[in-house]
Coordinates of C-alpha atoms in Angstrom, one line a residue:
X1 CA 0.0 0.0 0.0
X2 CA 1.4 3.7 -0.9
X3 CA 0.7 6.2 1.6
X4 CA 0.7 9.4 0.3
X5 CA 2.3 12.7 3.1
X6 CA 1.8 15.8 1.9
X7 CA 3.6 18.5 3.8
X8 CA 1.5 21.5 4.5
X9 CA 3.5 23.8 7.0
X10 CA 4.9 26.5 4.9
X11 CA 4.4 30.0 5.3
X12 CA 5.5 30.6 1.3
X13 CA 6.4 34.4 2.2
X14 CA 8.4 34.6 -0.8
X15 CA 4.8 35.2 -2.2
X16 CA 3.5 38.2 -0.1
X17 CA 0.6 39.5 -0.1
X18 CA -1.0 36.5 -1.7
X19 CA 0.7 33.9 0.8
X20 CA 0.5 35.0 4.3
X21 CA 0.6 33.4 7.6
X22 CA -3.2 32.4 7.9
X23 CA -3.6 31.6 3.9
X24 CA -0.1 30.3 3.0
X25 CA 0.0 29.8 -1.0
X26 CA -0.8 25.8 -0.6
X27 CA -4.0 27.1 -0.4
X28 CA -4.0 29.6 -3.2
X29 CA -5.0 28.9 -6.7
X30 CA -1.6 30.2 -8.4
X31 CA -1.9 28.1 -11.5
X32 CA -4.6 26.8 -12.8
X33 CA -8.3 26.5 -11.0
X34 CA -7.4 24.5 -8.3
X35 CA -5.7 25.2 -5.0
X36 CA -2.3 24.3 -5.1
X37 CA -2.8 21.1 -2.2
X38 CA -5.7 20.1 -4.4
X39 CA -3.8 20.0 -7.2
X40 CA -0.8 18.0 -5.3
X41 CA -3.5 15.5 -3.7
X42 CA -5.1 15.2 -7.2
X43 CA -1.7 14.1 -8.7
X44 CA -1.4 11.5 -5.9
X45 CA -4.8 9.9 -6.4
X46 CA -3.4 8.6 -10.1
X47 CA -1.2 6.6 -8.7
X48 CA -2.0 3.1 -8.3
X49 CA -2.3 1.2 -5.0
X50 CA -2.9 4.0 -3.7
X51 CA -4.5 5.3 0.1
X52 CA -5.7 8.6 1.1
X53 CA -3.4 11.3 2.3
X54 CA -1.7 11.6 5.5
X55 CA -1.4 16.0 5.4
X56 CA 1.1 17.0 8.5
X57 CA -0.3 21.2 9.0
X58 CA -1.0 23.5 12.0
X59 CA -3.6 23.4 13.7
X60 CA -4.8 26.7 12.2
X61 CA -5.0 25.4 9.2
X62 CA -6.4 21.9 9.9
X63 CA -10.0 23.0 8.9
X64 CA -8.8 24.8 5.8
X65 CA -7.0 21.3 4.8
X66 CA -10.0 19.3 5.3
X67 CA -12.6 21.7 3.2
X68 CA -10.2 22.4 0.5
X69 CA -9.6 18.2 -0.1
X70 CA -13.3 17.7 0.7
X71 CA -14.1 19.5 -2.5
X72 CA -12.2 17.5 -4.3
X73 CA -13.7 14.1 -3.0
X74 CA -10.3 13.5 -0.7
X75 CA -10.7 12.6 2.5
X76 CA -7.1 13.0 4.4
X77 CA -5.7 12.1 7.7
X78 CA -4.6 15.4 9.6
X79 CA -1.7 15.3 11.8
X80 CA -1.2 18.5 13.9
X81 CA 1.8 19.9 14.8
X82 CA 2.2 21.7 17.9
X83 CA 4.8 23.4 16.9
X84 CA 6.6 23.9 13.2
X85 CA 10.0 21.4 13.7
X86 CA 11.1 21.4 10.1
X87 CA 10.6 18.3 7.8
X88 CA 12.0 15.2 9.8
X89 CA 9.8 14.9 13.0
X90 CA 6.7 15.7 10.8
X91 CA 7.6 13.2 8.2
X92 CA 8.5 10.6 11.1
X93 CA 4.9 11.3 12.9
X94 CA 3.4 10.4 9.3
X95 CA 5.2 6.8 9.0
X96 CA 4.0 6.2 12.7
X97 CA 0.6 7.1 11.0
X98 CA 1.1 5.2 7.9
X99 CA 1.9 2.1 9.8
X100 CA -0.8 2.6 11.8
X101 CA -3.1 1.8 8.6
X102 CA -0.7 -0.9 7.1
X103 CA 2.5 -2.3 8.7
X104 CA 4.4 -2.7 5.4
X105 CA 3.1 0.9 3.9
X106 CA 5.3 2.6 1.7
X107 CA 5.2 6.8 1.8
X108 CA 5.3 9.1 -1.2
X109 CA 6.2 12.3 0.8
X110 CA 5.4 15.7 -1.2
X111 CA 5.1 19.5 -0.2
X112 CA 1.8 20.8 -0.8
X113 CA 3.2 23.9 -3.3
X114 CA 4.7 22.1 -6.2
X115 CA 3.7 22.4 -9.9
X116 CA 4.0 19.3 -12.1
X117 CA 3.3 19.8 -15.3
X118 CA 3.9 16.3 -16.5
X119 CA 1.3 14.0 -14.2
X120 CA 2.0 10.9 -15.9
X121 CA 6.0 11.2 -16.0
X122 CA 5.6 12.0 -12.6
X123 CA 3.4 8.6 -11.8
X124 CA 5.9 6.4 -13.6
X125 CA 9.2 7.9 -12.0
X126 CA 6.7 7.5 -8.7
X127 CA 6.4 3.3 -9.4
X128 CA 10.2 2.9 -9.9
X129 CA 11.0 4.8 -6.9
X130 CA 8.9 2.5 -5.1
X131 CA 10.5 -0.3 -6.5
X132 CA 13.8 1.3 -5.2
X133 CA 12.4 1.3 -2.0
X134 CA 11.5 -1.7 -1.5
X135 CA 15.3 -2.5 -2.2
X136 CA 15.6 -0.6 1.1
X137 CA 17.0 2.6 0.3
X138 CA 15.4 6.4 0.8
X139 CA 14.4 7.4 -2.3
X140 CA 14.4 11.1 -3.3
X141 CA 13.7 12.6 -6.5
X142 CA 16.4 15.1 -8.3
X143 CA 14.9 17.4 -10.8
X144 CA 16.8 17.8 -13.3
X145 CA 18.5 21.3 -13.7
X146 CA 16.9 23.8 -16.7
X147 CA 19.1 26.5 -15.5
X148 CA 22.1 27.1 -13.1
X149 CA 19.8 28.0 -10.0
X150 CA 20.9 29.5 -6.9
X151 CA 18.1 29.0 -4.8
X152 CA 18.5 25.2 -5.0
X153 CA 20.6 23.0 -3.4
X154 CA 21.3 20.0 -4.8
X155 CA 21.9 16.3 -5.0
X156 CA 25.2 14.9 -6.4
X157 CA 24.0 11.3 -7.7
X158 CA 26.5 8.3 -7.3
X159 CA 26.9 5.1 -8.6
X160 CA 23.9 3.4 -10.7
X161 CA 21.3 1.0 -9.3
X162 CA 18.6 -0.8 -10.5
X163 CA 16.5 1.1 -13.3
X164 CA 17.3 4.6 -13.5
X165 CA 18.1 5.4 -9.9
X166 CA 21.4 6.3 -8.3
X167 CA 23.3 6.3 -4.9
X168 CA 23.1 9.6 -3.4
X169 CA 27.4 10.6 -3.6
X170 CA 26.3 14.0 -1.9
X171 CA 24.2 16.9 -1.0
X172 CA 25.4 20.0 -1.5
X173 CA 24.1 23.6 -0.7
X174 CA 23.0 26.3 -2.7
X175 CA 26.3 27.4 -4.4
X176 CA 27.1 31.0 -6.2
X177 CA 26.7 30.9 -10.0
X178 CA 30.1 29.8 -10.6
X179 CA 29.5 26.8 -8.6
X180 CA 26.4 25.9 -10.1
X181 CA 27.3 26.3 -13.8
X182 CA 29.7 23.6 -13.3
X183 CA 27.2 21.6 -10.6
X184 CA 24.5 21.3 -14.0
X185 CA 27.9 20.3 -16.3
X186 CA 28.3 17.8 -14.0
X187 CA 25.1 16.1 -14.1
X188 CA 23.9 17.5 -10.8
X189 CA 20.1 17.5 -9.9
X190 CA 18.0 20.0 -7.7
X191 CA 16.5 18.9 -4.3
X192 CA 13.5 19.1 -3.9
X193 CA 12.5 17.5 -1.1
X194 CA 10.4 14.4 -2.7
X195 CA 10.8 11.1 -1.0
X196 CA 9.5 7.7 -1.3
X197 CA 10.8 4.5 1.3
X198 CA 8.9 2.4 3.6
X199 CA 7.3 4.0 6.7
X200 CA 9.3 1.2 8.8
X201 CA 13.1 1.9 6.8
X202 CA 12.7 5.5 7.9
X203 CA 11.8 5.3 11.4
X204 CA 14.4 2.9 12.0
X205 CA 17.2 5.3 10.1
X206 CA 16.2 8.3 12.3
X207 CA 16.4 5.9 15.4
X208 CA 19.8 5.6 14.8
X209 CA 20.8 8.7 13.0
X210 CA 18.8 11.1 15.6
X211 CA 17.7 8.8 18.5
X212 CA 16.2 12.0 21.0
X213 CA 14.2 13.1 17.8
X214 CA 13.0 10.0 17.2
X215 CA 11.8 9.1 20.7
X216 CA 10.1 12.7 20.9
X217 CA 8.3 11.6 18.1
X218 CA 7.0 8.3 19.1
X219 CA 6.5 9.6 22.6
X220 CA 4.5 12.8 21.2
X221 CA 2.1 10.4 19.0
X222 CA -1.3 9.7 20.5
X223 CA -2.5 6.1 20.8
X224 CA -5.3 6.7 18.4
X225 CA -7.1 9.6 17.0
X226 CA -10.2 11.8 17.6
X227 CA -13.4 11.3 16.7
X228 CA -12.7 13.3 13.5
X229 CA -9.4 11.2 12.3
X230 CA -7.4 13.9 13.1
X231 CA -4.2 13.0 15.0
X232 CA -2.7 15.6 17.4
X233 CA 0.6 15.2 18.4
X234 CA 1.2 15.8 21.8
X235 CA 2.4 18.9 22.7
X236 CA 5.0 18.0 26.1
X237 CA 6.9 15.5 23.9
X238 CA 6.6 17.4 20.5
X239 CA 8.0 20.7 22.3
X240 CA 11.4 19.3 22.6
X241 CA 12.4 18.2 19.4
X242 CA 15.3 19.9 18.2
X243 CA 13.6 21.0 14.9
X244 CA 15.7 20.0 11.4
X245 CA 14.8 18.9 8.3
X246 CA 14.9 15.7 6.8
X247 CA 18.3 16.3 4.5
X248 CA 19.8 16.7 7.9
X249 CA 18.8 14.3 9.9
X250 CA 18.3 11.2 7.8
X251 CA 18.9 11.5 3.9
X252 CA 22.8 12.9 4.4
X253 CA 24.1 10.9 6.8
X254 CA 22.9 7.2 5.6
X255 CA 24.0 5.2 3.7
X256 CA 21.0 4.0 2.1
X257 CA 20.0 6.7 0.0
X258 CA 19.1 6.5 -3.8
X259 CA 18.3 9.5 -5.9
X260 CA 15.6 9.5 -9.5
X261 CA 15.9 12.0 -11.7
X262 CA 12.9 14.0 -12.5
X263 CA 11.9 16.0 -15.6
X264 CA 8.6 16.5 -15.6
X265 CA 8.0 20.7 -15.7
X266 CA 8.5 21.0 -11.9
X267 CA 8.6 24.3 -9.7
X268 CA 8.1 25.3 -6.3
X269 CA 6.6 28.0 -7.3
X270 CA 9.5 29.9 -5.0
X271 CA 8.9 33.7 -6.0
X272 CA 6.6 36.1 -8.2
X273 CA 9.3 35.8 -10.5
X274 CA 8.6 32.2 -11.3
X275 CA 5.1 32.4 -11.8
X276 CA 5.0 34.9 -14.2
X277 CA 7.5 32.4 -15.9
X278 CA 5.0 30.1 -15.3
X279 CA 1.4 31.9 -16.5
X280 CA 0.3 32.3 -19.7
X281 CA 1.6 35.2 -21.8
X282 CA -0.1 37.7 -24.2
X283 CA 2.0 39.1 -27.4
X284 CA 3.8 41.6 -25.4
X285 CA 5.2 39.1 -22.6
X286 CA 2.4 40.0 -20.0
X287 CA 0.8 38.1 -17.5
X288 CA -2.6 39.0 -15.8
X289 CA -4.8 37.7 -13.4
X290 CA -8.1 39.2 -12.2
X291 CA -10.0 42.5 -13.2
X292 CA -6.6 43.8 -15.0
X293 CA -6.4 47.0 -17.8
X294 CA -3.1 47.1 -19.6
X295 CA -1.6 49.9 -22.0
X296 CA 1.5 50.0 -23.2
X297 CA 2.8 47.6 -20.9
X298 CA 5.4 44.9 -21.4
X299 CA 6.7 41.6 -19.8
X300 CA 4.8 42.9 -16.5
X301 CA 2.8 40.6 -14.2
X302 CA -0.4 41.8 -12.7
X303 CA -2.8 39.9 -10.7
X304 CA -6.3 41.9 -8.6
X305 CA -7.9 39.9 -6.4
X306 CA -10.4 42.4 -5.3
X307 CA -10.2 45.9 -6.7
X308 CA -9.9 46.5 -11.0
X309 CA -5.6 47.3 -11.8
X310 CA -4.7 49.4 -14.3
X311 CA -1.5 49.8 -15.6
X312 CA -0.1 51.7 -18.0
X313 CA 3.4 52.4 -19.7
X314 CA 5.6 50.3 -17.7
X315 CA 7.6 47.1 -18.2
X316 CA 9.2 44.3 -16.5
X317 CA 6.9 45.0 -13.1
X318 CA 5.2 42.9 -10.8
X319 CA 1.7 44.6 -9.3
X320 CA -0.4 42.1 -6.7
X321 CA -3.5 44.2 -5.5
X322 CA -5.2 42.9 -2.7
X323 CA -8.0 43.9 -0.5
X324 CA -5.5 45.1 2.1
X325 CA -2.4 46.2 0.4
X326 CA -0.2 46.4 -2.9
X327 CA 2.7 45.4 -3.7
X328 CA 4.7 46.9 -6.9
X329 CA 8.5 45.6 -7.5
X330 CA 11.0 45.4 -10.3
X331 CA 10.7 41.5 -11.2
X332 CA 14.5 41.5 -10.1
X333 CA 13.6 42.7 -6.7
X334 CA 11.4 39.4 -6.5
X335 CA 13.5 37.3 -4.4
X336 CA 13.8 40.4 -1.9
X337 CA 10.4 39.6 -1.1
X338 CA 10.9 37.6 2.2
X339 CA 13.4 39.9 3.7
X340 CA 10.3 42.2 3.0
X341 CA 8.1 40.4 4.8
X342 CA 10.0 41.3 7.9
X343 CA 9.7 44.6 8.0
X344 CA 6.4 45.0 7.9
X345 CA 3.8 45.0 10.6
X346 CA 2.3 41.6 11.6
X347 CA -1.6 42.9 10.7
X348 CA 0.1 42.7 6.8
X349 CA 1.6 39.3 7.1

């Protein structure tokens, strides 16, 4: 049985005003119709031998989770943290959960922001990860490199395998430009923090990789769930994990890991920038959204979500208009965005 945990604690402030604290982009329609964890849970319901979701969130966002799958004819498993801890307790609560419904499960673990463009790709790199896995090793996906990113880090693949995965030589950080230049010559792929293995492999990795962590975790994990299904973690055992992610504690240091590559139109949909590269374009290279007027405008994205926008005589800008607040940047100030976020009074964010 494939359990599918889908990671929905990001704040996705690189995408402010849209994405904010209480309505993080996951639950955004950004491309597309669909809300961007409908459109991730929709992907995972074509795969075969497949269960409903596991989705690890907040608990203010638990009931936004459960309507926005709900309309989509998914019914998840919520598992609230009390507190964000990065990637590996959450992940390690969902295989206690996924083992809970089968003993042998094996976990397709994907953020709830992705775009993949390619859905059946996807599904068949998907079955030969789990074939991996059942092999033993942590399975991560490496997309393959369509530029010399920055914002990445990225996964150095080793010796082959079976199929078309690879032992994992090394992870590496996000480099300069230099550095990656010669990291995509090299046959380098993006992390992108994908993962498929059996709920049991993991647990007993992080048991000996990050013992404390992983007895916080199975200490903090109730004995069953509420009356709704929805498990919450407890909060006196959750509260002293050490929080990291799941790079740190488990996928560098073993030495089980295996690595697919991936080229099947992926993004994270990391800043403004990307999804005007992303949206559809008109003649003059603009993007809009919403109740929009353009004049003389070129290679500019505007999106209104309440109010009409009109723009005129400008080019290469990024306009968001919402009911609250506006933001106008130069598209190169995009990945400023975040620091942004910081500055600004917490009734904006």
């Amino acid at each position: 049985m494939i359990i599918p945990v889908i990671l929905s604690g990001g704040s996705g402030t690189r995408l402010w005003p849209l994405s904010r604290r209480a309505t993080p982009k996951q639950f955004r329609s950004l491309v597309g119709t669909q809300t961007m964890i409908q459109d991730t849970a929709a992907r995972l319901a074509t795969l075969g031998n497949v269960g409903e979701p596991l989705v690890v969130c907040g608990a203010g966002h638990a009931a936004r989770v459960q309507k926005q799958l709900a309309a989509i004819g998914v019914t998840p498993t919520i598992l609230i943290e009390p507190s964000a801890k990065n990637t590996a307790p959450a992940v390690a609560a969902a295989c206690l959960a996924a083992i809970d419904r089968h003993p042998d499960s094996m976990v397709v673990v994907l953020p709830s922001d992705h775009v993949i463009e390619d859905v059946a790709e996807f599904a068949r790199l998907v079955d030969l990860a789990v074939t991996t896995a059942r092999d033993g090793y942590l399975t991560t996906f490496g997309v393959v490199p369509t530029f010399p990113a920055t914002g990445y880090g990225y996964i150095c693949p080793g010796d082959s395998l079976s199929g078309e995965a690879s032992a994992i030589a090394a992870f590496v950080e996000k480099p300069d430009e230099e550095t990656a230049l010669e990291y995509v010559a090299s046959g380098y792929l993006w992390n992108a923090g994908m993962f498929v293995f059996r709920a049991t492999d993991f647990l007993a990795e992080l048991q000996t990789q990050d013992p404390a962590m992983h007895a916080a975790v199975v200490g903090a994990y109730p004995s069953s769930p509420d009356e709704g299904g929805t498990v919450h973690l407890a909060e006196e055992g959750w509260n002293t994990i050490e929080p990291r992610s799941i790079d740190y504690a488990v996928m560098e240091p073993t030495k089980r890991g295996a690595v697919l590559p991936l080229a099947c139109g992926w993004s994270d949909v990391g800043s403004w920038a990307t999804l005007y590269d992303l949206g559809t374009k008109d003649d003059a290279g603009n993007v809009v959204q919403g109740n929009v007027f353009l004049s003389d405008a070129t290679n500019v994205y505007v999106r209104s979500e309440s109010k009409p926008v009109v723009v005129v005589g400008v080019e290469d800008l990024i306009v968001v208009e919402m009911e609250d607040v506006v933001l106008v940047m130069h598209q190169r100030a995009a990945e400023d965005v975040k620091a942004l976020t910081e500055q600004l009074p917490d009734e904006l964010t």
